[in-house]
Amino acid sequence: MTAKRSGARSKRPPVQEPTSQPPLSRDVIVATAIELLDAQGVDGLTMRRLADRLGSGVMSLYWHVDKKEDVFDLALDSVLEYRGPPQLVESQDWRSDIVHVLEDWRASMLRHPWSAALLPRRALGPNTLSRLELLSKALSSAGVADTDLNVAIWSLWNYVMGATITRASFDVSDADRAAAQQRLQHLSERYPTIGRSRLLLDDDWDGAFRKGLGFLLDGLSPS
Amino acid sequence: MTAKRSGARSKRPPVQEPTSQPPLSRDVIVATAIELLDAQGVDGLTMRRLADRLGSGVMSLYWHVDKKEDVFDLALDSVLEYRGPPQLVESQDWRSDIVHVLEDWRASMLRHPWSAALLPRRALGPNTLSRLELLSKALSSAGVADTDLNVAIWSLWNYVMGATITRASFDVSDADRAAAQQRLQHLSERYPTIGRSRLLLDDDWDGAFRKGLGFLLDGLSPS
DNA sequence: ACCTGAACACCGTTCAAGT
DNA sequence: ACCTGAACACCGTTCAAGT
């Protein structure tokens, strides 16, 4: 090991290491895991790298956490915390309430592009349940009968998850999107109708999300 | 190594090993990878295990394939091959055409529960593009204008992907679904509206998929 | 053209031990 | 109560080599 060069300034107690080492805890572990995931993607999260970043030994993590899977679950639910108004403002416009809930949900996941693909495959955490409850209430006060609530919730869930997972994946490989477009345009002979639809060539993801959601809500709305 | 007990019957040339060893090729590699994925899930696919199953050395695989990722891409697209009528039967009922295309797509993915979660995160293979073209044609002949085709395709894609990924995930942990239901019912105090919706308690996934799809098509249909 | 084993730089997690 | 290093049983992939 190299000698610590610390003798020079001895007034203050030795400065903490470059990346400061707060005491280990579930919370800092989760926060650091999210950093790592944001920076390196799903495959970038490694117990060893996580420990490195925290300036601790790998096995220290296992005091606060049972398995690596738990880190994923905790990071995921943490990212889904709802930061909006605690109570949905009582609006007369149920449609825009629902759209707001779902767009906020989508935005939260897009801020952490690894999160959407994880969500449908893991147990529902408290923050996920809160968001589902929020959605259910909005639907319910929109006039959806209890017997139709199940289908309505799942339909919207499916749409939002599919949209966000797809969008987040394309975002990652945004660099070669131009190339993909080129390729797809070139494939127009074999797939003419896709070509006419200009699939992938339109990059107004937000607008497309909103429009499709509108169609779904049209169908769902109690006529 | 144990002695080969082959001397007894020497008429035919020595029988091939228990699990026969066809010559290595891209196709048998992909087929075996699908077997492995079906049996063990995404994390179960390992180059070493794959080689074992094929009775070859690990590195032999790398002659036919560049990286492990390629195996995933090939397995995924292979599973998505469309086996329906080559030309969509000319039906006057555009709605049932579209429903058929999408239900077949969903069914193909549910036969291989690992596939749905993979699809939105990988490049579109030829079989995926074929299915998208099929869908586009059905939409187009249903009267959807070219300018609306993009949104229509993505909306349906999003819905189907979200639904199938979610369904496939719950299928895996079907054993503890009863427990999850119990837990969720117990959480009804904290999430009352979810409780009323009987979320997760209804296990008619196929019906829910069809109903939600109907709503989306209601919204999409040119009024 | 096709297959191979040894080796490298990684993984997650068990365990027995330290404070 | 909290942290640790050594060790085990794995990974994907490079490389130099065999036929």
Coordinates of C-alpha atoms (C1' of nucleotides) in Angstrom, one line a residue:
Chain A
M1 CA 0.0 0.0 0.0
T2 CA 1.2 3.5 -0.7
A3 CA 2.1 5.8 2.3
K4 CA -0.6 8.2 3.3
R5 CA 0.6 11.7 2.6
S6 CA -1.1 13.4 5.5
G7 CA 1.7 14.9 7.6
A8 CA 1.6 18.3 5.8
R9 CA -1.4 20.0 7.3
S10 CA -2.2 18.7 10.7
K11 CA -4.5 21.4 12.1
R12 CA -7.8 19.8 11.3
P13 CA -8.4 16.2 11.9
P14 CA -7.5 14.2 8.8
V15 CA -9.9 15.1 6.0
Q16 CA -12.2 12.3 5.0
E17 CA -11.3 10.3 1.9
P18 CA -12.1 11.8 -1.5
T19 CA -15.6 10.4 -1.6
S20 CA -16.7 10.9 1.9
Q21 CA -17.8 7.9 3.9
P22 CA -21.0 8.4 5.7
P23 CA -21.8 5.6 8.1
L24 CA -23.3 2.6 6.2
S25 CA -27.0 2.3 6.3
R26 CA -29.8 0.9 4.2
D27 CA -30.6 4.4 3.0
V28 CA -27.1 5.4 1.8
I29 CA -26.8 2.0 0.2
V30 CA -30.0 2.5 -1.7
A31 CA -29.1 6.1 -2.7
T32 CA -25.7 5.0 -4.0
A33 CA -27.2 2.1 -5.8
I34 CA -29.5 4.5 -7.7
E35 CA -26.5 6.6 -8.6
L36 CA -24.7 3.6 -9.9
L37 CA -27.8 2.4 -11.8
D38 CA -28.3 5.8 -13.4
A39 CA -24.7 6.0 -14.4
Q40 CA -24.1 2.4 -15.6
G41 CA -27.5 0.7 -16.2
V42 CA -28.8 -2.5 -14.7
D43 CA -25.7 -4.5 -15.5
G44 CA -23.6 -1.8 -13.9
L45 CA -24.9 -2.5 -10.4
T46 CA -22.6 -4.8 -8.7
M47 CA -22.3 -5.5 -5.0
R48 CA -18.5 -5.0 -5.3
R49 CA -18.8 -1.7 -7.2
L50 CA -21.4 -0.6 -4.8
A51 CA -19.1 -1.3 -1.8
D52 CA -16.3 0.5 -3.6
R53 CA -18.3 3.6 -4.0
L54 CA -19.3 3.5 -0.4
G55 CA -15.7 2.9 0.7
S56 CA -16.6 -0.3 2.5
G57 CA -15.9 -3.9 2.2
V58 CA -18.3 -5.9 0.0
M59 CA -19.6 -8.0 2.8
S60 CA -20.5 -5.0 5.0
L61 CA -23.5 -4.5 2.6
Y62 CA -24.9 -7.8 3.6
W63 CA -25.5 -6.7 7.1
H64 CA -28.0 -4.1 5.9
V65 CA -29.4 -6.1 3.0
D66 CA -30.2 -9.8 2.5
K67 CA -29.5 -10.3 -1.2
K68 CA -28.7 -8.3 -4.2
E69 CA -32.3 -8.5 -5.3
D70 CA -33.3 -6.5 -2.3
V71 CA -31.1 -3.7 -3.5
F72 CA -33.1 -3.7 -6.7
D73 CA -36.4 -3.7 -5.0
L74 CA -35.5 -0.9 -2.6
A75 CA -33.9 1.2 -5.4
L76 CA -37.0 0.8 -7.6
D77 CA -39.5 1.7 -4.9
S78 CA -37.4 4.6 -3.8
V79 CA -37.4 6.0 -7.3
L80 CA -41.2 5.7 -7.5
E81 CA -41.9 7.9 -4.5
Y82 CA -44.7 10.3 -5.3
R83 CA -43.7 13.9 -4.8
G84 CA -46.8 15.5 -6.1
P85 CA -49.5 17.2 -4.0
P86 CA -50.4 14.7 -1.3
Q87 CA -54.1 14.9 -2.1
L88 CA -55.1 15.2 -5.7
V89 CA -56.5 18.6 -6.2
E90 CA -60.2 18.3 -6.5
S91 CA -60.6 19.0 -10.1
Q92 CA -63.8 18.7 -12.0
D93 CA -61.9 17.4 -15.0
W94 CA -61.3 13.7 -14.2
R95 CA -59.5 13.1 -17.4
S96 CA -56.7 15.6 -16.8
D97 CA -56.4 14.1 -13.3
I98 CA -55.7 10.7 -14.7
V99 CA -53.4 12.0 -17.4
H100 CA -51.5 13.9 -14.7
V101 CA -51.1 10.9 -12.5
L102 CA -49.8 8.7 -15.4
E103 CA -47.6 11.3 -16.9
D104 CA -45.9 11.9 -13.5
W105 CA -45.5 8.2 -13.1
R106 CA -43.9 7.9 -16.5
A107 CA -41.6 11.0 -15.9
S108 CA -40.4 9.5 -12.6
M109 CA -39.4 6.3 -14.4
L110 CA -37.8 8.1 -17.3
R111 CA -35.5 9.9 -14.9
H112 CA -34.1 6.5 -14.1
P113 CA -34.2 4.6 -17.3
W114 CA -33.5 1.3 -15.7
S115 CA -36.6 1.4 -13.5
A116 CA -39.4 0.8 -15.9
A117 CA -38.2 -2.5 -17.2
L118 CA -37.8 -3.7 -13.6
L119 CA -41.2 -2.7 -12.2
P120 CA -43.5 -5.3 -13.8
R121 CA -41.2 -8.1 -12.8
R122 CA -40.9 -7.4 -9.1
A123 CA -43.3 -7.3 -6.2
L124 CA -45.3 -4.1 -5.7
G125 CA -43.6 -1.9 -3.2
P126 CA -45.5 0.7 -1.1
N127 CA -44.8 3.6 -3.4
T128 CA -46.1 1.6 -6.3
L129 CA -49.2 0.7 -4.4
S130 CA -49.7 4.4 -3.5
R131 CA -49.6 5.4 -7.1
L132 CA -52.0 2.6 -8.0
E133 CA -54.3 3.8 -5.2
L134 CA -54.1 7.3 -6.5
L135 CA -55.0 6.1 -10.0
S136 CA -57.9 4.0 -8.7
K137 CA -59.3 6.9 -6.8
A138 CA -59.2 9.1 -9.9
L139 CA -60.9 6.5 -12.0
S140 CA -63.5 5.8 -9.3
S141 CA -64.4 9.4 -9.0
A142 CA -64.5 9.6 -12.7
G143 CA -67.5 7.3 -12.5
V144 CA -65.9 4.0 -13.3
A145 CA -67.9 1.3 -11.5
D146 CA -66.1 -1.0 -9.1
T147 CA -66.7 -4.0 -11.3
D148 CA -64.9 -2.2 -14.2
L149 CA -62.1 -0.9 -12.0
N150 CA -59.8 -3.9 -12.3
V151 CA -59.8 -3.8 -16.1
A152 CA -59.4 -0.1 -16.2
I153 CA -56.4 -0.1 -13.9
W154 CA -54.7 -2.9 -15.7
S155 CA -55.3 -1.4 -19.1
L156 CA -53.7 1.9 -18.1
W157 CA -50.9 0.1 -16.3
N158 CA -50.2 -2.0 -19.3
Y159 CA -50.1 1.0 -21.6
V160 CA -47.9 3.1 -19.4
M161 CA -45.4 0.3 -18.7
G162 CA -45.2 -0.7 -22.3
A163 CA -44.7 2.9 -23.4
T164 CA -42.1 3.7 -20.8
I165 CA -40.1 0.6 -21.1
T166 CA -39.9 1.0 -24.9
R167 CA -39.1 4.7 -24.6
A168 CA -36.4 4.2 -22.0
S169 CA -34.7 1.5 -24.1
F170 CA -34.6 3.7 -27.2
D171 CA -33.2 6.5 -25.1
V172 CA -30.2 4.5 -24.2
S173 CA -29.3 3.7 -27.8
D174 CA -30.2 7.2 -28.9
A175 CA -26.8 7.5 -30.6
D176 CA -27.5 4.9 -33.2
R177 CA -31.1 6.0 -33.7
A178 CA -30.2 7.8 -36.9
A179 CA -28.6 4.6 -38.2
A180 CA -31.7 2.6 -37.2
Q181 CA -33.9 5.1 -39.0
Q182 CA -31.7 4.8 -42.0
R183 CA -31.9 1.0 -41.9
L184 CA -35.7 1.1 -41.4
Q185 CA -36.2 3.4 -44.2
H186 CA -34.2 1.1 -46.3
L187 CA -36.4 -1.8 -45.3
S188 CA -39.4 0.0 -46.6
E189 CA -39.6 -2.3 -49.6
R190 CA -40.0 -5.3 -47.5
Y191 CA -42.2 -3.6 -44.9
P192 CA -44.1 -1.0 -46.9
T193 CA -46.8 -0.2 -44.4
I194 CA -44.3 0.3 -41.6
G195 CA -42.5 2.6 -44.0
R196 CA -45.7 4.6 -44.6
S197 CA -46.3 4.9 -40.9
R198 CA -42.9 6.5 -40.5
L199 CA -42.4 4.3 -37.4
L200 CA -39.4 5.4 -35.4
L201 CA -38.9 8.4 -37.5
D202 CA -41.2 10.6 -35.5
D203 CA -39.4 11.4 -32.2
D204 CA -42.2 13.2 -30.5
W205 CA -42.5 10.5 -27.8
D206 CA -44.3 12.6 -25.3
G207 CA -46.9 13.6 -27.8
A208 CA -47.4 10.0 -29.0
F209 CA -47.7 8.9 -25.4
R210 CA -50.4 11.5 -24.7
K211 CA -52.3 10.8 -27.8
G212 CA -52.4 7.0 -27.3
L213 CA -53.4 7.6 -23.7
G214 CA -56.2 9.8 -24.9
F215 CA -57.5 7.0 -27.2
L216 CA -57.5 4.5 -24.3
L217 CA -59.3 7.0 -22.1
D218 CA -61.9 7.6 -24.8
G219 CA -62.6 3.8 -24.8
L220 CA -62.6 3.6 -21.0
S221 CA -64.8 6.6 -20.3
P222 CA -68.2 5.6 -19.1
S223 CA -70.3 6.5 -22.1
Chain B
M1 CA -13.4 -40.9 -16.9
T2 CA -15.5 -44.1 -16.7
A3 CA -15.0 -46.8 -19.3
K4 CA -17.4 -46.8 -22.1
R5 CA -19.6 -49.9 -21.9
S6 CA -20.1 -50.4 -25.6
G7 CA -18.6 -53.8 -26.3
A8 CA -21.9 -55.7 -25.8
R9 CA -23.7 -55.0 -29.0
S10 CA -21.3 -54.2 -31.7
K11 CA -23.5 -54.5 -34.8
R12 CA -24.4 -50.9 -35.2
P13 CA -21.8 -48.2 -34.9
P14 CA -21.5 -46.9 -31.3
V15 CA -24.8 -45.2 -30.2
Q16 CA -24.5 -41.5 -29.7
E17 CA -24.3 -40.1 -26.2
P18 CA -27.4 -39.9 -24.0
T19 CA -28.3 -36.4 -25.2
S20 CA -27.3 -36.8 -28.9
Q21 CA -24.7 -34.4 -30.2
P22 CA -25.8 -33.0 -33.6
P23 CA -23.1 -31.0 -35.2
L24 CA -22.9 -27.5 -33.8
S25 CA -24.6 -24.8 -35.7
R26 CA -26.3 -21.5 -35.1
D27 CA -29.7 -23.2 -35.3
V28 CA -29.1 -25.9 -32.8
I29 CA -27.4 -23.4 -30.5
V30 CA -30.5 -21.2 -30.6
A31 CA -32.9 -24.1 -30.2
T32 CA -31.0 -25.3 -27.2
A33 CA -30.8 -21.8 -25.8
I34 CA -34.6 -21.6 -26.0
E35 CA -35.0 -24.9 -24.1
L36 CA -32.7 -23.6 -21.4
L37 CA -34.5 -20.3 -21.2
D38 CA -37.9 -22.0 -21.0
A39 CA -36.6 -24.3 -18.2
Q40 CA -34.5 -21.9 -16.2
G41 CA -35.5 -18.3 -17.1
V42 CA -33.3 -15.5 -18.2
D43 CA -30.7 -16.0 -15.6
G44 CA -30.5 -19.6 -16.4
L45 CA -29.0 -19.0 -19.8
T46 CA -25.2 -19.3 -19.5
M47 CA -22.7 -20.0 -22.2
R48 CA -21.2 -22.7 -20.1
R49 CA -24.5 -24.4 -19.4
L50 CA -25.5 -24.0 -23.0
A51 CA -22.3 -25.7 -24.1
D52 CA -22.8 -28.5 -21.6
R53 CA -26.2 -29.2 -23.0
L54 CA -24.8 -29.4 -26.4
G55 CA -21.9 -31.6 -25.4
S56 CA -19.3 -29.1 -26.6
G57 CA -16.7 -26.9 -25.1
V58 CA -17.8 -23.4 -24.2
M59 CA -15.6 -21.7 -26.7
S60 CA -16.9 -23.7 -29.6
L61 CA -20.1 -21.6 -29.3
Y62 CA -18.1 -18.5 -30.1
W63 CA -17.4 -19.7 -33.6
H64 CA -21.1 -19.5 -34.4
V65 CA -21.9 -16.5 -32.3
D66 CA -20.2 -13.3 -31.4
K67 CA -21.4 -12.5 -28.0
K68 CA -23.9 -13.9 -25.5
E69 CA -26.2 -11.0 -26.4
D70 CA -26.5 -12.4 -29.9
V71 CA -27.9 -15.7 -28.4
F72 CA -30.6 -13.6 -26.8
D73 CA -31.4 -11.8 -29.9
L74 CA -31.6 -14.9 -32.0
A75 CA -33.6 -16.8 -29.5
L76 CA -36.0 -13.9 -29.1
D77 CA -36.7 -13.5 -32.8
S78 CA -36.9 -17.3 -33.3
V79 CA -39.7 -17.4 -30.8
L80 CA -41.6 -14.7 -32.5
E81 CA -41.8 -16.4 -35.8
Y82 CA -45.3 -16.0 -37.2
R83 CA -47.0 -19.4 -37.9
G84 CA -50.4 -18.1 -38.9
P85 CA -51.8 -17.9 -42.4
P86 CA -49.2 -16.2 -44.5
Q87 CA -51.7 -13.8 -45.8
L88 CA -54.3 -12.4 -43.4
V89 CA -57.6 -13.9 -44.6
E90 CA -59.5 -11.1 -46.2
S91 CA -62.1 -10.5 -43.6
Q92 CA -64.6 -7.7 -43.5
D93 CA -64.2 -7.4 -39.8
W94 CA -61.1 -5.3 -39.3
R95 CA -61.5 -5.4 -35.6
S96 CA -61.2 -9.1 -35.2
D97 CA -58.3 -9.1 -37.6
I98 CA -56.3 -6.8 -35.3
V99 CA -57.4 -8.7 -32.2
H100 CA -56.3 -11.9 -33.8
V101 CA -52.9 -10.5 -34.7
L102 CA -52.3 -9.2 -31.2
E103 CA -53.6 -12.2 -29.4
D104 CA -51.4 -14.5 -31.4
W105 CA -48.4 -12.3 -30.7
R106 CA -49.2 -12.4 -27.0
A107 CA -49.7 -16.1 -27.0
S108 CA -46.3 -16.7 -28.7
M109 CA -44.6 -14.7 -26.0
L110 CA -46.5 -16.4 -23.2
R111 CA -45.3 -19.7 -24.4
H112 CA -41.8 -18.5 -23.6
P113 CA -42.3 -16.3 -20.5
W114 CA -38.8 -14.8 -20.7
S115 CA -39.4 -13.3 -24.2
A116 CA -41.8 -10.4 -23.6
A117 CA -39.5 -8.6 -21.2
L118 CA -36.7 -8.9 -23.6
L119 CA -38.4 -7.6 -26.7
P120 CA -38.7 -3.9 -26.1
R121 CA -35.1 -3.7 -25.1
R122 CA -33.5 -5.2 -28.1
A123 CA -33.3 -4.3 -31.8
L124 CA -36.3 -5.3 -33.9
G125 CA -35.6 -8.6 -35.6
P126 CA -37.1 -9.7 -38.9
N127 CA -39.9 -11.6 -37.3
T128 CA -40.8 -8.7 -35.1
L129 CA -40.9 -6.5 -38.1
S130 CA -43.1 -8.9 -40.0
R131 CA -45.6 -8.9 -37.1
L132 CA -45.5 -5.1 -37.1
E133 CA -46.1 -5.0 -40.8
L134 CA -49.0 -7.4 -40.4
L135 CA -50.5 -5.1 -37.7
S136 CA -49.9 -2.0 -39.8
K137 CA -51.7 -3.5 -42.8
A138 CA -54.6 -4.5 -40.7
L139 CA -54.8 -1.0 -39.3
S140 CA -54.4 0.6 -42.6
S141 CA -57.2 -1.4 -44.2
A142 CA -59.3 -0.6 -41.2
G143 CA -59.2 2.9 -42.4
V144 CA -56.6 4.5 -40.2
A145 CA -54.9 7.3 -42.1
D146 CA -51.2 7.1 -42.7
T147 CA -50.6 10.1 -40.5
D148 CA -52.3 8.3 -37.5
L149 CA -50.7 5.0 -38.2
N150 CA -47.6 5.7 -36.1
V151 CA -49.6 6.5 -32.9
A152 CA -52.0 3.6 -33.5
I153 CA -49.1 1.1 -33.9
W154 CA -47.3 2.3 -30.8
S155 CA -50.4 2.4 -28.7
L156 CA -51.2 -1.2 -29.4
W157 CA -47.6 -2.2 -29.1
N158 CA -47.4 -0.5 -25.7
Y159 CA -50.5 -2.2 -24.5
V160 CA -49.6 -5.6 -25.6
M161 CA -46.0 -5.4 -24.3
G162 CA -47.1 -4.1 -20.9
A163 CA -49.8 -6.7 -20.6
T164 CA -47.7 -9.6 -21.6
I165 CA -44.6 -8.7 -19.5
T166 CA -46.8 -8.3 -16.5
R167 CA -48.7 -11.5 -17.1
A168 CA -45.6 -13.5 -17.7
S169 CA -44.0 -12.2 -14.5
F170 CA -47.0 -13.2 -12.4
D171 CA -47.1 -16.6 -14.0
V172 CA -43.6 -17.4 -12.7
S173 CA -44.5 -16.6 -9.2
D174 CA -47.9 -18.2 -9.5
A175 CA -47.2 -20.3 -6.4
D176 CA -47.2 -17.4 -4.0
R177 CA -50.0 -15.6 -5.8
A178 CA -52.4 -16.8 -3.1
A179 CA -50.1 -15.3 -0.5
A180 CA -49.9 -12.0 -2.4
Q181 CA -53.7 -11.9 -2.7
Q182 CA -53.9 -12.4 1.0
R183 CA -51.4 -9.7 1.7
L184 CA -53.2 -7.3 -0.7
Q185 CA -56.5 -8.0 0.8
H186 CA -55.0 -7.2 4.1
L187 CA -53.7 -3.9 2.8
S188 CA -57.2 -2.8 1.9
E189 CA -57.3 -0.5 4.8
R190 CA -54.3 1.5 3.5
Y191 CA -55.3 1.2 -0.1
P192 CA -59.1 1.1 0.0
T193 CA -59.8 1.8 -3.7
I194 CA -57.4 -0.9 -4.8
G195 CA -59.2 -3.2 -2.5
R196 CA -62.5 -2.4 -4.1
S197 CA -61.1 -3.1 -7.5
R198 CA -60.2 -6.6 -6.4
L199 CA -56.8 -6.0 -8.1
L200 CA -54.9 -9.3 -8.6
L201 CA -57.8 -11.3 -7.2
D202 CA -59.3 -11.7 -10.6
D203 CA -57.3 -14.2 -12.5
D204 CA -59.1 -14.0 -15.8
W205 CA -56.0 -12.5 -17.5
D206 CA -57.1 -13.4 -21.0
G207 CA -60.5 -11.8 -20.5
A208 CA -59.0 -8.7 -19.1
F209 CA -56.5 -8.4 -21.9
R210 CA -59.3 -8.7 -24.5
K211 CA -61.5 -6.2 -22.7
G212 CA -58.8 -3.6 -22.4
L213 CA -57.8 -4.1 -26.0
G214 CA -61.4 -3.5 -26.9
F215 CA -61.4 -0.2 -25.1
L216 CA -58.2 0.9 -26.9
L217 CA -59.6 -0.1 -30.3
D218 CA -62.8 1.8 -29.4
G219 CA -60.7 4.9 -29.0
L220 CA -58.6 4.2 -32.1
S221 CA -61.3 3.4 -34.5
P222 CA -61.9 6.2 -37.0
S223 CA -65.2 7.6 -35.8
Chain C
dA1 C1' -13.4 -24.2 -41.4
dC2 C1' -14.3 -25.6 -37.0
dC3 C1' -13.2 -26.8 -32.2
dT4 C1' -10.5 -26.7 -27.8
dG5 C1' -8.3 -25.7 -22.8
dA6 C1' -6.0 -22.6 -20.1
dA7 C1' -6.2 -18.2 -18.3
dC8 C1' -8.0 -13.5 -16.9
dA9 C1' -10.9 -10.5 -14.8
dC10 C1' -14.7 -10.5 -13.0
dC11 C1' -19.4 -12.1 -10.2
dG12 C1' -22.7 -13.2 -5.5
dT13 C1' -22.6 -15.2 -1.3
dT14 C1' -21.0 -18.4 2.9
dC15 C1' -18.4 -18.6 6.8
dA16 C1' -15.6 -17.8 10.6
dA17 C1' -13.7 -14.0 12.7
dG18 C1' -12.8 -9.5 14.4
dT19 C1' -14.4 -5.0 17.1
Chain D
dA1 C1' -24.4 -4.4 16.6
dC2 C1' -21.7 -3.8 12.9
dC3 C1' -17.8 -4.7 9.8
dT4 C1' -14.1 -7.6 7.5
dG5 C1' -11.0 -10.9 4.3
dA6 C1' -10.5 -15.3 2.6
dA7 C1' -12.6 -18.7 0.0
dC8 C1' -16.0 -21.1 -3.1
dA9 C1' -18.4 -21.8 -7.0
dC10 C1' -19.5 -19.6 -10.5
dC11 C1' -19.5 -16.0 -14.8
dG12 C1' -18.1 -14.0 -20.2
dT13 C1' -14.5 -13.6 -23.2
dT14 C1' -9.3 -13.4 -25.1
dC15 C1' -5.8 -16.0 -26.8
dA16 C1' -2.8 -19.2 -28.7
dA17 C1' -3.3 -23.6 -30.3
dG18 C1' -4.9 -27.8 -32.3
dT19 C1' -7.4 -30.6 -36.4

